[in-house]
Amino acid sequence: MILAPVLARVVTSTPRGQAMLFVLAIAACSRPDTTAPEPPSRCTSPPPASVALGDWLRAECYGAWPSDPAVRASSMNPSGIRVFLSPSLADSVAGGNAAHPVGAAAVREIFSPDHRERVGWSVSVKTSDGWFWYEEFDRLGHATVSGRDAPGCTSCHEAGQDLVQTRRLAGR
């Protein structure tokens, strides 16, 4: 092939061509690193810490959990809500358990009164020493409630089974 030697002389006759040839040679000899670990998933169990939980919510990691089929009216205020239960909490509620397992969680998306815009979340996560409560109503990730002692949350939820006030969700 006569073209290859001519092309090689043209490419290698300039510093830029030599650099390009070097990069191409390295790339041709390289093989992809198949041993690199996969990045950790952000969508595992909800973390009971406010900064991490806010990021977890904004990533909508709970989106595949059993949930209300659509936004519905809230019995507590004029907002619309949509409730999501972690699989372990959905199973526990369906089983009528007196206490729910550690790691069980509920996410309530809170919507504007016309049910069109999500304006916040309220979350409860069962921990080994009770429930962690979290509520966020701004787009900057500032929690209005974050902690284990949240009287505004527990006063409403104390009527529920192990502080969970919900009904069975569709399919459970």
CSV table of N, CA and C in Angstrom, one decimal:
chain,number,residue,atom,x,y,z
A,1,MET,N,0.9,-1.2,0.0
A,1,MET,CA,0.0,0.0,0.0
A,1,MET,C,0.9,1.2,0.0
A,2,ILE,N,0.9,2.0,-1.1
A,2,ILE,CA,1.8,3.1,-1.2
A,2,ILE,C,1.3,4.3,-0.4
A,3,LEU,N,0.0,4.5,-0.1
A,3,LEU,CA,-0.5,5.6,0.6
A,3,LEU,C,0.0,5.6,2.0
A,4,ALA,N,0.1,4.5,2.7
A,4,ALA,CA,0.5,4.5,4.1
A,4,ALA,C,1.9,5.1,4.4
A,5,PRO,N,2.9,4.8,3.6
A,5,PRO,CA,4.2,5.5,3.9
A,5,PRO,C,4.1,7.0,3.7
A,6,VAL,N,3.4,7.4,2.6
A,6,VAL,CA,3.3,8.8,2.3
A,6,VAL,C,2.5,9.5,3.5
A,7,LEU,N,1.5,8.9,3.9
A,7,LEU,CA,0.7,9.5,5.0
A,7,LEU,C,1.5,9.5,6.3
A,8,ALA,N,2.3,8.5,6.6
A,8,ALA,CA,3.1,8.5,7.8
A,8,ALA,C,4.1,9.6,7.7
A,9,ARG,N,4.8,9.9,6.5
A,9,ARG,CA,5.7,10.9,6.4
A,9,ARG,C,5.1,12.3,6.7
A,10,VAL,N,3.9,12.5,6.1
A,10,VAL,CA,3.2,13.8,6.3
A,10,VAL,C,2.8,14.0,7.7
A,11,VAL,N,2.2,13.0,8.4
A,11,VAL,CA,1.8,13.1,9.8
A,11,VAL,C,3.0,13.3,10.7
A,12,THR,N,4.1,12.6,10.5
A,12,THR,CA,5.2,12.7,11.4
A,12,THR,C,6.1,13.9,11.1
A,13,SER,N,5.9,14.6,10.0
A,13,SER,CA,6.8,15.7,9.7
A,13,SER,C,6.5,17.0,10.5
A,14,THR,N,5.4,17.0,11.3
A,14,THR,CA,5.2,18.2,12.1
A,14,THR,C,5.0,17.8,13.6
A,15,PRO,N,5.4,18.7,14.5
A,15,PRO,CA,5.2,18.3,15.9
A,15,PRO,C,3.7,17.9,16.3
A,16,ARG,N,2.8,18.7,15.7
A,16,ARG,CA,1.4,18.4,15.9
A,16,ARG,C,1.0,17.0,15.4
A,17,GLY,N,1.5,16.7,14.2
A,17,GLY,CA,1.2,15.3,13.7
A,17,GLY,C,1.8,14.2,14.5
A,18,GLN,N,3.1,14.5,15.0
A,18,GLN,CA,3.7,13.5,15.9
A,18,GLN,C,2.9,13.3,17.2
A,19,ALA,N,2.4,14.4,17.7
A,19,ALA,CA,1.7,14.2,19.0
A,19,ALA,C,0.4,13.5,18.7
A,20,MET,N,-0.3,13.8,17.6
A,20,MET,CA,-1.5,13.1,17.2
A,20,MET,C,-1.3,11.6,17.0
A,21,LEU,N,-0.2,11.2,16.4
A,21,LEU,CA,0.2,9.8,16.1
A,21,LEU,C,0.5,9.1,17.4
A,22,PHE,N,1.1,9.8,18.4
A,22,PHE,CA,1.4,9.2,19.7
A,22,PHE,C,0.1,8.9,20.4
A,23,VAL,N,-0.8,9.9,20.4
A,23,VAL,CA,-2.1,9.7,21.1
A,23,VAL,C,-2.9,8.6,20.5
A,24,LEU,N,-2.9,8.5,19.2
A,24,LEU,CA,-3.6,7.4,18.5
A,24,LEU,C,-3.0,6.0,18.8
A,25,ALA,N,-1.6,6.0,18.9
A,25,ALA,CA,-1.0,4.7,19.2
A,25,ALA,C,-1.3,4.3,20.6
A,26,ILE,N,-1.3,5.2,21.6
A,26,ILE,CA,-1.6,4.9,23.0
A,26,ILE,C,-3.1,4.4,23.0
A,27,ALA,N,-4.0,5.1,22.4
A,27,ALA,CA,-5.4,4.7,22.4
A,27,ALA,C,-5.6,3.3,21.8
A,28,ALA,N,-4.9,3.0,20.7
A,28,ALA,CA,-5.0,1.8,20.0
A,28,ALA,C,-4.5,0.6,20.9
A,29,CYS,N,-3.5,0.9,21.7
A,29,CYS,CA,-3.0,-0.2,22.6
A,29,CYS,C,-3.7,-0.3,23.9
A,30,SER,N,-4.5,0.6,24.2
A,30,SER,CA,-5.2,0.6,25.5
A,30,SER,C,-6.4,-0.3,25.4
A,31,ARG,N,-6.8,-0.8,26.5
A,31,ARG,CA,-8.1,-1.5,26.5
A,31,ARG,C,-8.9,-1.0,27.7
A,32,PRO,N,-10.2,-1.0,27.6
A,32,PRO,CA,-11.0,-0.5,28.7
A,32,PRO,C,-10.8,-1.2,30.0
A,33,ASP,N,-10.8,-0.5,31.1
A,33,ASP,CA,-10.6,-1.1,32.5
A,33,ASP,C,-12.0,-1.7,32.9
A,34,THR,N,-12.1,-3.0,32.8
A,34,THR,CA,-13.3,-3.7,33.1
A,34,THR,C,-13.4,-4.0,34.6
A,35,THR,N,-12.3,-3.7,35.3
A,35,THR,CA,-12.3,-4.0,36.8
A,35,THR,C,-12.8,-2.9,37.6
A,36,ALA,N,-13.0,-1.7,37.0
A,36,ALA,CA,-13.4,-0.5,37.8
A,36,ALA,C,-14.8,-0.8,38.4
A,37,PRO,N,-14.9,-0.5,39.7
A,37,PRO,CA,-16.2,-0.7,40.4
A,37,PRO,C,-17.3,0.2,39.9
A,38,GLU,N,-18.5,-0.2,39.9
A,38,GLU,CA,-19.7,0.6,39.6
A,38,GLU,C,-19.8,1.7,40.7
A,39,PRO,N,-20.2,2.9,40.3
A,39,PRO,CA,-20.4,3.9,41.3
A,39,PRO,C,-21.6,3.5,42.2
A,40,PRO,N,-21.5,3.8,43.5
A,40,PRO,CA,-22.6,3.4,44.4
A,40,PRO,C,-23.9,4.1,44.0
A,41,SER,N,-25.0,3.4,44.1
A,41,SER,CA,-26.3,3.9,43.8
A,41,SER,C,-26.8,4.9,44.8
A,42,ARG,N,-27.3,6.0,44.4
A,42,ARG,CA,-27.8,7.0,45.3
A,42,ARG,C,-29.2,6.6,45.8
A,43,CYS,N,-29.8,5.6,45.2
A,43,CYS,CA,-31.1,5.3,45.5
A,43,CYS,C,-31.3,4.0,46.2
A,44,THR,N,-30.6,3.9,47.3
A,44,THR,CA,-30.8,2.8,48.2
A,44,THR,C,-31.8,3.2,49.3
A,45,SER,N,-31.7,2.7,50.5
A,45,SER,CA,-32.6,3.1,51.6
A,45,SER,C,-32.4,4.5,51.9
A,46,PRO,N,-33.5,5.2,52.4
A,46,PRO,CA,-33.4,6.6,52.8
A,46,PRO,C,-32.5,6.8,54.0
A,47,PRO,N,-31.5,7.7,53.9
A,47,PRO,CA,-30.6,8.0,55.0
A,47,PRO,C,-31.3,8.8,56.1
A,48,PRO,N,-31.2,8.4,57.3
A,48,PRO,CA,-31.8,9.3,58.4
A,48,PRO,C,-30.9,10.4,58.8
A,49,ALA,N,-30.6,11.3,57.9
A,49,ALA,CA,-29.8,12.5,58.2
A,49,ALA,C,-30.2,13.5,57.2
A,50,SER,N,-30.5,14.7,57.6
A,50,SER,CA,-31.2,15.7,56.8
A,50,SER,C,-30.5,16.1,55.5
A,51,VAL,N,-29.2,16.3,55.4
A,51,VAL,CA,-28.6,16.7,54.2
A,51,VAL,C,-28.7,15.6,53.2
A,52,ALA,N,-28.3,14.4,53.6
A,52,ALA,CA,-28.4,13.2,52.7
A,52,ALA,C,-29.8,12.9,52.3
A,53,LEU,N,-30.7,13.1,53.2
A,53,LEU,CA,-32.1,12.8,52.9
A,53,LEU,C,-32.7,13.7,51.9
A,54,GLY,N,-32.3,15.0,52.0
A,54,GLY,CA,-32.8,16.0,51.1
A,54,GLY,C,-32.3,15.7,49.7
A,55,ASP,N,-31.1,15.3,49.5
A,55,ASP,CA,-30.5,14.9,48.2
A,55,ASP,C,-31.3,13.6,47.7
A,56,TRP,N,-31.5,12.7,48.6
A,56,TRP,CA,-32.2,11.5,48.2
A,56,TRP,C,-33.6,11.8,47.7
A,57,LEU,N,-34.3,12.7,48.4
A,57,LEU,CA,-35.6,13.1,48.0
A,57,LEU,C,-35.6,13.7,46.6
A,58,ARG,N,-34.7,14.7,46.4
A,58,ARG,CA,-34.7,15.4,45.1
A,58,ARG,C,-34.3,14.5,44.0
A,59,ALA,N,-33.6,13.4,44.2
A,59,ALA,CA,-33.4,12.4,43.2
A,59,ALA,C,-34.6,11.4,43.0
A,60,GLU,N,-35.6,11.6,43.8
A,60,GLU,CA,-36.8,10.8,43.7
A,60,GLU,C,-36.6,9.3,43.8
A,61,CYS,N,-35.7,9.0,44.7
A,61,CYS,CA,-35.3,7.6,44.9
A,61,CYS,C,-36.5,6.7,45.4
A,62,TYR,N,-37.5,7.3,45.9
A,62,TYR,CA,-38.6,6.5,46.4
A,62,TYR,C,-39.7,6.3,45.3
A,63,GLY,N,-39.4,6.8,44.1
A,63,GLY,CA,-40.4,6.7,43.0
A,63,GLY,C,-41.0,5.4,42.6
A,64,ALA,N,-40.2,4.3,42.9
A,64,ALA,CA,-40.7,3.0,42.5
A,64,ALA,C,-41.4,2.2,43.6
A,65,TRP,N,-41.5,2.9,44.8
A,65,TRP,CA,-42.1,2.3,45.9
A,65,TRP,C,-43.7,2.2,45.7
A,66,PRO,N,-44.3,1.3,46.5
A,66,PRO,CA,-45.8,1.3,46.4
A,66,PRO,C,-46.3,2.7,46.8
A,67,SER,N,-47.3,3.2,46.1
A,67,SER,CA,-47.8,4.5,46.4
A,67,SER,C,-49.3,4.7,46.1
A,68,ASP,N,-49.8,5.8,46.5
A,68,ASP,CA,-51.1,6.2,46.1
A,68,ASP,C,-51.0,6.3,44.5
A,69,PRO,N,-52.1,6.0,43.8
A,69,PRO,CA,-52.0,6.0,42.4
A,69,PRO,C,-51.9,7.4,41.8
A,70,ALA,N,-52.4,8.4,42.6
A,70,ALA,CA,-52.3,9.8,42.1
A,70,ALA,C,-52.3,10.7,43.3
A,71,VAL,N,-52.2,12.0,43.1
A,71,VAL,CA,-52.3,13.0,44.2
A,71,VAL,C,-53.7,13.0,44.6
A,72,ARG,N,-53.9,13.1,46.0
A,72,ARG,CA,-55.2,13.1,46.5
A,72,ARG,C,-55.3,14.2,47.6
A,73,ALA,N,-56.5,14.5,48.0
A,73,ALA,CA,-56.7,15.6,49.0
A,73,ALA,C,-56.1,15.1,50.4
A,74,SER,N,-55.6,16.0,51.1
A,74,SER,CA,-55.1,15.6,52.5
A,74,SER,C,-56.2,15.8,53.5
A,75,SER,N,-56.3,15.0,54.5
A,75,SER,CA,-57.3,15.2,55.5
A,75,SER,C,-56.9,16.2,56.6
A,76,MET,N,-55.6,16.6,56.5
A,76,MET,CA,-55.0,17.4,57.6
A,76,MET,C,-54.9,18.9,57.2
A,77,ASN,N,-54.8,19.2,55.9
A,77,ASN,CA,-54.7,20.6,55.4
A,77,ASN,C,-55.1,20.7,54.0
A,78,PRO,N,-55.1,21.9,53.4
A,78,PRO,CA,-55.7,22.1,52.1
A,78,PRO,C,-54.8,21.6,51.0
A,79,SER,N,-53.6,21.1,51.3
A,79,SER,CA,-52.7,20.6,50.2
A,79,SER,C,-53.1,19.3,49.6
A,80,GLY,N,-52.6,19.0,48.5
A,80,GLY,CA,-52.7,17.6,47.9
A,80,GLY,C,-51.5,16.8,48.4
A,81,ILE,N,-51.6,15.5,48.5
A,81,ILE,CA,-50.5,14.6,48.9
A,81,ILE,C,-50.5,13.4,48.1
A,82,ARG,N,-49.4,12.8,48.0
A,82,ARG,CA,-49.2,11.4,47.4
A,82,ARG,C,-48.2,10.7,48.3
A,83,VAL,N,-48.7,9.6,48.9
A,83,VAL,CA,-47.9,8.8,49.9
A,83,VAL,C,-47.2,7.6,49.2
A,84,PHE,N,-45.9,7.5,49.5
A,84,PHE,CA,-45.1,6.3,49.1
A,84,PHE,C,-44.6,5.6,50.3
A,85,LEU,N,-44.7,4.3,50.3
A,85,LEU,CA,-44.2,3.5,51.4
A,85,LEU,C,-43.1,2.6,50.9
A,86,SER,N,-42.0,2.5,51.7
A,86,SER,CA,-41.0,1.6,51.4
A,86,SER,C,-41.6,0.2,51.3
A,87,PRO,N,-41.0,-0.7,50.5
A,87,PRO,CA,-41.6,-2.1,50.5
A,87,PRO,C,-41.7,-2.7,51.9
A,88,SER,N,-40.8,-2.5,52.8
A,88,SER,CA,-40.9,-3.1,54.1
A,88,SER,C,-42.0,-2.5,54.9
A,89,LEU,N,-42.2,-1.2,54.7
A,89,LEU,CA,-43.4,-0.6,55.5
A,89,LEU,C,-44.7,-1.0,54.8
A,90,ALA,N,-44.8,-1.1,53.5
A,90,ALA,CA,-46.0,-1.5,52.9
A,90,ALA,C,-46.4,-2.9,53.3
A,91,ASP,N,-45.4,-3.8,53.4
A,91,ASP,CA,-45.7,-5.2,53.8
A,91,ASP,C,-46.1,-5.2,55.3
A,92,SER,N,-45.5,-4.4,56.1
A,92,SER,CA,-45.8,-4.3,57.5
A,92,SER,C,-47.2,-3.8,57.8
A,93,VAL,N,-47.6,-2.7,57.0
A,93,VAL,CA,-48.9,-2.2,57.1
A,93,VAL,C,-50.0,-3.2,56.7
A,94,ALA,N,-49.7,-3.8,55.5
A,94,ALA,CA,-50.6,-4.8,55.0
A,94,ALA,C,-50.8,-6.0,56.0
A,95,GLY,N,-49.7,-6.3,56.7
A,95,GLY,CA,-49.8,-7.4,57.6
A,95,GLY,C,-50.4,-7.0,59.0
A,96,GLY,N,-50.7,-5.7,59.2
A,96,GLY,CA,-51.3,-5.3,60.4
A,96,GLY,C,-50.3,-5.4,61.6
A,97,ASN,N,-49.0,-5.2,61.3
A,97,ASN,CA,-48.0,-5.4,62.4
A,97,ASN,C,-48.2,-4.2,63.4
A,98,ALA,N,-48.0,-4.6,64.7
A,98,ALA,CA,-48.0,-3.6,65.8
A,98,ALA,C,-46.8,-2.6,65.8
A,99,ALA,N,-45.7,-3.1,65.3
A,99,ALA,CA,-44.5,-2.3,65.2
A,99,ALA,C,-43.9,-2.6,63.8
A,100,HIS,N,-43.3,-1.5,63.2
A,100,HIS,CA,-42.7,-1.6,61.9
A,100,HIS,C,-41.2,-1.8,62.0
A,101,PRO,N,-40.6,-2.5,61.0
A,101,PRO,CA,-39.2,-2.8,61.0
A,101,PRO,C,-38.3,-1.6,60.9
A,102,VAL,N,-37.1,-1.7,61.5
A,102,VAL,CA,-36.1,-0.6,61.3
A,102,VAL,C,-35.8,-0.5,59.8
A,103,GLY,N,-35.7,0.7,59.3
A,103,GLY,CA,-35.4,1.0,57.9
A,103,GLY,C,-36.7,1.2,57.1
A,104,ALA,N,-37.9,0.9,57.7
A,104,ALA,CA,-39.1,1.2,57.0
A,104,ALA,C,-39.3,2.7,56.9
A,105,ALA,N,-39.9,3.1,55.8
A,105,ALA,CA,-40.0,4.6,55.6
A,105,ALA,C,-41.2,4.9,54.8
A,106,ALA,N,-41.7,6.1,55.1
A,106,ALA,CA,-42.8,6.7,54.3
A,106,ALA,C,-42.4,8.1,53.8
A,107,VAL,N,-42.8,8.3,52.6
A,107,VAL,CA,-42.5,9.6,51.9
A,107,VAL,C,-43.9,10.2,51.5
A,108,ARG,N,-44.2,11.4,51.9
A,108,ARG,CA,-45.4,12.1,51.5
A,108,ARG,C,-45.0,13.3,50.7
A,109,GLU,N,-45.3,13.2,49.4
A,109,GLU,CA,-45.1,14.4,48.5
A,109,GLU,C,-46.2,15.3,48.9
A,110,ILE,N,-45.9,16.6,49.0
A,110,ILE,CA,-46.9,17.6,49.4
A,110,ILE,C,-47.1,18.5,48.2
A,111,PHE,N,-48.3,18.7,47.8
A,111,PHE,CA,-48.6,19.5,46.6
A,111,PHE,C,-49.4,20.8,46.9
A,112,SER,N,-49.4,21.7,46.0
A,112,SER,CA,-50.2,22.9,46.1
A,112,SER,C,-51.7,22.5,46.2
A,113,PRO,N,-52.5,23.4,46.8
A,113,PRO,CA,-53.9,23.1,46.9
A,113,PRO,C,-54.6,22.7,45.6
A,114,ASP,N,-54.1,23.1,44.5
A,114,ASP,CA,-54.7,22.7,43.2
A,114,ASP,C,-54.1,21.4,42.7
A,115,HIS,N,-53.2,20.8,43.4
A,115,HIS,CA,-52.6,19.5,43.2
A,115,HIS,C,-51.7,19.5,42.0
A,116,ARG,N,-51.3,20.6,41.5
A,116,ARG,CA,-50.4,20.7,40.3
A,116,ARG,C,-48.9,20.7,40.5
A,117,GLU,N,-48.5,21.3,41.6
A,117,GLU,CA,-47.1,21.6,41.8
A,117,GLU,C,-46.7,20.9,43.2
A,118,ARG,N,-45.6,20.1,43.1
A,118,ARG,CA,-45.1,19.6,44.4
A,118,ARG,C,-44.4,20.7,45.1
A,119,VAL,N,-44.7,20.9,46.3
A,119,VAL,CA,-44.1,22.1,47.1
A,119,VAL,C,-43.2,21.6,48.2
A,120,GLY,N,-43.2,20.3,48.5
A,120,GLY,CA,-42.4,19.8,49.6
A,120,GLY,C,-42.6,18.3,49.8
A,121,TRP,N,-41.9,17.8,50.9
A,121,TRP,CA,-42.0,16.4,51.3
A,121,TRP,C,-42.1,16.4,52.8
A,122,SER,N,-42.7,15.3,53.3
A,122,SER,CA,-42.5,15.0,54.7
A,122,SER,C,-42.1,13.5,54.7
A,123,VAL,N,-41.2,13.1,55.5
A,123,VAL,CA,-40.7,11.8,55.5
A,123,VAL,C,-40.5,11.3,56.9
A,124,SER,N,-40.8,10.0,57.1
A,124,SER,CA,-40.5,9.3,58.4
A,124,SER,C,-39.7,8.1,58.1
A,125,VAL,N,-38.6,7.9,58.8
A,125,VAL,CA,-37.8,6.7,58.7
A,125,VAL,C,-37.7,6.0,60.1
A,126,LYS,N,-38.0,4.7,60.1
A,126,LYS,CA,-37.9,4.0,61.4
A,126,LYS,C,-36.4,3.7,61.7
A,127,THR,N,-35.9,4.0,62.8
A,127,THR,CA,-34.6,3.8,63.2
A,127,THR,C,-34.6,2.9,64.5
A,128,SER,N,-33.5,2.4,64.9
A,128,SER,CA,-33.4,1.6,66.1
A,128,SER,C,-33.9,2.2,67.4
A,129,ASP,N,-33.9,3.6,67.4
A,129,ASP,CA,-34.4,4.3,68.6
A,129,ASP,C,-35.6,5.2,68.3
A,130,GLY,N,-36.4,4.7,67.4
A,130,GLY,CA,-37.7,5.4,67.1
A,130,GLY,C,-37.8,5.9,65.7
A,131,TRP,N,-38.4,7.0,65.5
A,131,TRP,CA,-38.6,7.5,64.1
A,131,TRP,C,-37.8,8.8,63.9
A,132,PHE,N,-37.3,8.9,62.7
A,132,PHE,CA,-36.6,10.1,62.3
A,132,PHE,C,-37.6,10.9,61.4
A,133,TRP,N,-37.9,12.1,61.7
A,133,TRP,CA,-38.8,12.9,60.9
A,133,TRP,C,-38.1,14.0,60.1
A,134,TYR,N,-38.6,14.2,58.9
A,134,TYR,CA,-38.0,15.2,58.1
A,134,TYR,C,-39.1,15.9,57.2
A,135,GLU,N,-39.0,17.2,57.1
A,135,GLU,CA,-39.9,18.0,56.3
A,135,GLU,C,-39.2,19.1,55.5
A,136,GLU,N,-39.5,19.2,54.3
A,136,GLU,CA,-38.8,20.2,53.5
A,136,GLU,C,-39.8,20.9,52.6
A,137,PHE,N,-39.8,22.2,52.6
A,137,PHE,CA,-40.8,23.0,51.8
A,137,PHE,C,-40.1,24.0,50.9
A,138,ASP,N,-38.8,24.0,50.7
A,138,ASP,CA,-38.3,25.0,49.7
A,138,ASP,C,-37.4,24.2,48.8
A,139,ARG,N,-37.0,24.9,47.7
A,139,ARG,CA,-36.3,24.2,46.6
A,139,ARG,C,-34.8,24.3,46.9
A,140,LEU,N,-34.4,24.9,48.0
A,140,LEU,CA,-33.0,25.0,48.4
A,140,LEU,C,-32.5,23.9,49.3
A,141,GLY,N,-33.4,23.0,49.7
A,141,GLY,CA,-33.1,21.9,50.6
A,141,GLY,C,-33.0,22.2,52.0
A,142,HIS,N,-33.7,23.3,52.5
A,142,HIS,CA,-33.7,23.6,53.9
A,142,HIS,C,-34.8,22.9,54.6
A,143,ALA,N,-34.4,22.1,55.5
A,143,ALA,CA,-35.5,21.3,56.3
A,143,ALA,C,-36.2,22.2,57.3
A,144,THR,N,-37.5,22.0,57.3
A,144,THR,CA,-38.3,22.7,58.4
A,144,THR,C,-38.4,21.8,59.6
A,145,VAL,N,-38.3,20.5,59.4
A,145,VAL,CA,-38.3,19.6,60.5
A,145,VAL,C,-37.2,18.6,60.2
A,146,SER,N,-36.4,18.2,61.1
A,146,SER,CA,-35.3,17.2,60.9
A,146,SER,C,-34.9,16.7,62.3
A,147,GLY,N,-35.3,15.5,62.6
A,147,GLY,CA,-34.8,15.0,63.9
A,147,GLY,C,-35.8,13.9,64.5
A,148,ARG,N,-35.4,13.4,65.6
A,148,ARG,CA,-36.2,12.4,66.3
A,148,ARG,C,-37.4,13.0,67.1
A,149,ASP,N,-37.1,14.1,67.7
A,149,ASP,CA,-38.2,14.7,68.5
A,149,ASP,C,-38.9,15.8,67.7
A,150,ALA,N,-40.0,15.5,67.1
A,150,ALA,CA,-40.7,16.4,66.2
A,150,ALA,C,-42.1,16.4,66.7
A,151,PRO,N,-42.5,17.2,67.7
A,151,PRO,CA,-43.8,17.2,68.3
A,151,PRO,C,-44.9,17.5,67.2
A,152,GLY,N,-44.6,18.3,66.2
A,152,GLY,CA,-45.6,18.6,65.2
A,152,GLY,C,-45.9,17.4,64.4
A,153,CYS,N,-45.0,16.4,64.2
A,153,CYS,CA,-45.2,15.2,63.5
A,153,CYS,C,-45.9,14.1,64.4
A,154,THR,N,-45.3,13.9,65.5
A,154,THR,CA,-45.8,12.9,66.4
A,154,THR,C,-47.2,13.1,66.9
A,155,SER,N,-47.5,14.4,67.1
A,155,SER,CA,-48.9,14.7,67.7
A,155,SER,C,-50.0,14.2,66.7
A,156,CYS,N,-49.7,14.3,65.4
A,156,CYS,CA,-50.7,13.8,64.4
A,156,CYS,C,-50.6,12.3,64.2
A,157,HIS,N,-49.4,11.8,64.3
A,157,HIS,CA,-49.2,10.4,63.9
A,157,HIS,C,-49.4,9.4,65.1
A,158,GLU,N,-49.5,10.0,66.3
A,158,GLU,CA,-49.6,9.1,67.5
A,158,GLU,C,-50.9,8.2,67.4
A,159,ALA,N,-51.9,8.6,66.6
A,159,ALA,CA,-53.1,7.8,66.5
A,159,ALA,C,-52.8,6.6,65.6
A,160,GLY,N,-51.7,6.6,64.8
A,160,GLY,CA,-51.5,5.5,63.9
A,160,GLY,C,-50.8,4.3,64.5
A,161,GLN,N,-50.7,3.3,63.8
A,161,GLN,CA,-50.0,2.0,64.2
A,161,GLN,C,-48.5,2.2,64.2
A,162,ASP,N,-47.9,2.3,65.3
A,162,ASP,CA,-46.4,2.6,65.4
A,162,ASP,C,-46.1,3.9,64.7
A,163,LEU,N,-46.9,4.9,64.9
A,163,LEU,CA,-46.8,6.2,64.4
A,163,LEU,C,-47.0,6.3,62.9
A,164,VAL,N,-47.6,5.3,62.2
A,164,VAL,CA,-47.8,5.3,60.8
A,164,VAL,C,-49.3,5.4,60.6
A,165,GLN,N,-49.7,6.5,60.0
A,165,GLN,CA,-51.2,6.7,59.7
A,165,GLN,C,-51.4,6.6,58.2
A,166,THR,N,-51.7,5.4,57.8
A,166,THR,CA,-52.0,5.3,56.3
A,166,THR,C,-52.8,4.0,56.1
A,167,ARG,N,-53.4,4.0,55.0
A,167,ARG,CA,-54.2,2.8,54.6
A,167,ARG,C,-53.4,1.9,53.7
A,168,ARG,N,-53.9,0.8,53.4
A,168,ARG,CA,-53.2,-0.1,52.4
A,168,ARG,C,-53.1,0.7,51.1
A,169,LEU,N,-52.0,0.5,50.4
A,169,LEU,CA,-51.9,1.0,49.1
A,169,LEU,C,-52.3,0.0,48.0
A,170,ALA,N,-52.6,0.5,46.9
A,170,ALA,CA,-53.0,-0.4,45.8
A,170,ALA,C,-52.0,-1.5,45.6
A,171,GLY,N,-52.5,-2.7,45.4
A,171,GLY,CA,-51.6,-3.8,45.1
A,171,GLY,C,-50.9,-4.4,46.3
A,172,ARG,N,-51.3,-4.0,47.5
A,172,ARG,CA,-50.7,-4.6,48.7
A,172,ARG,C,-51.7,-5.2,49.6
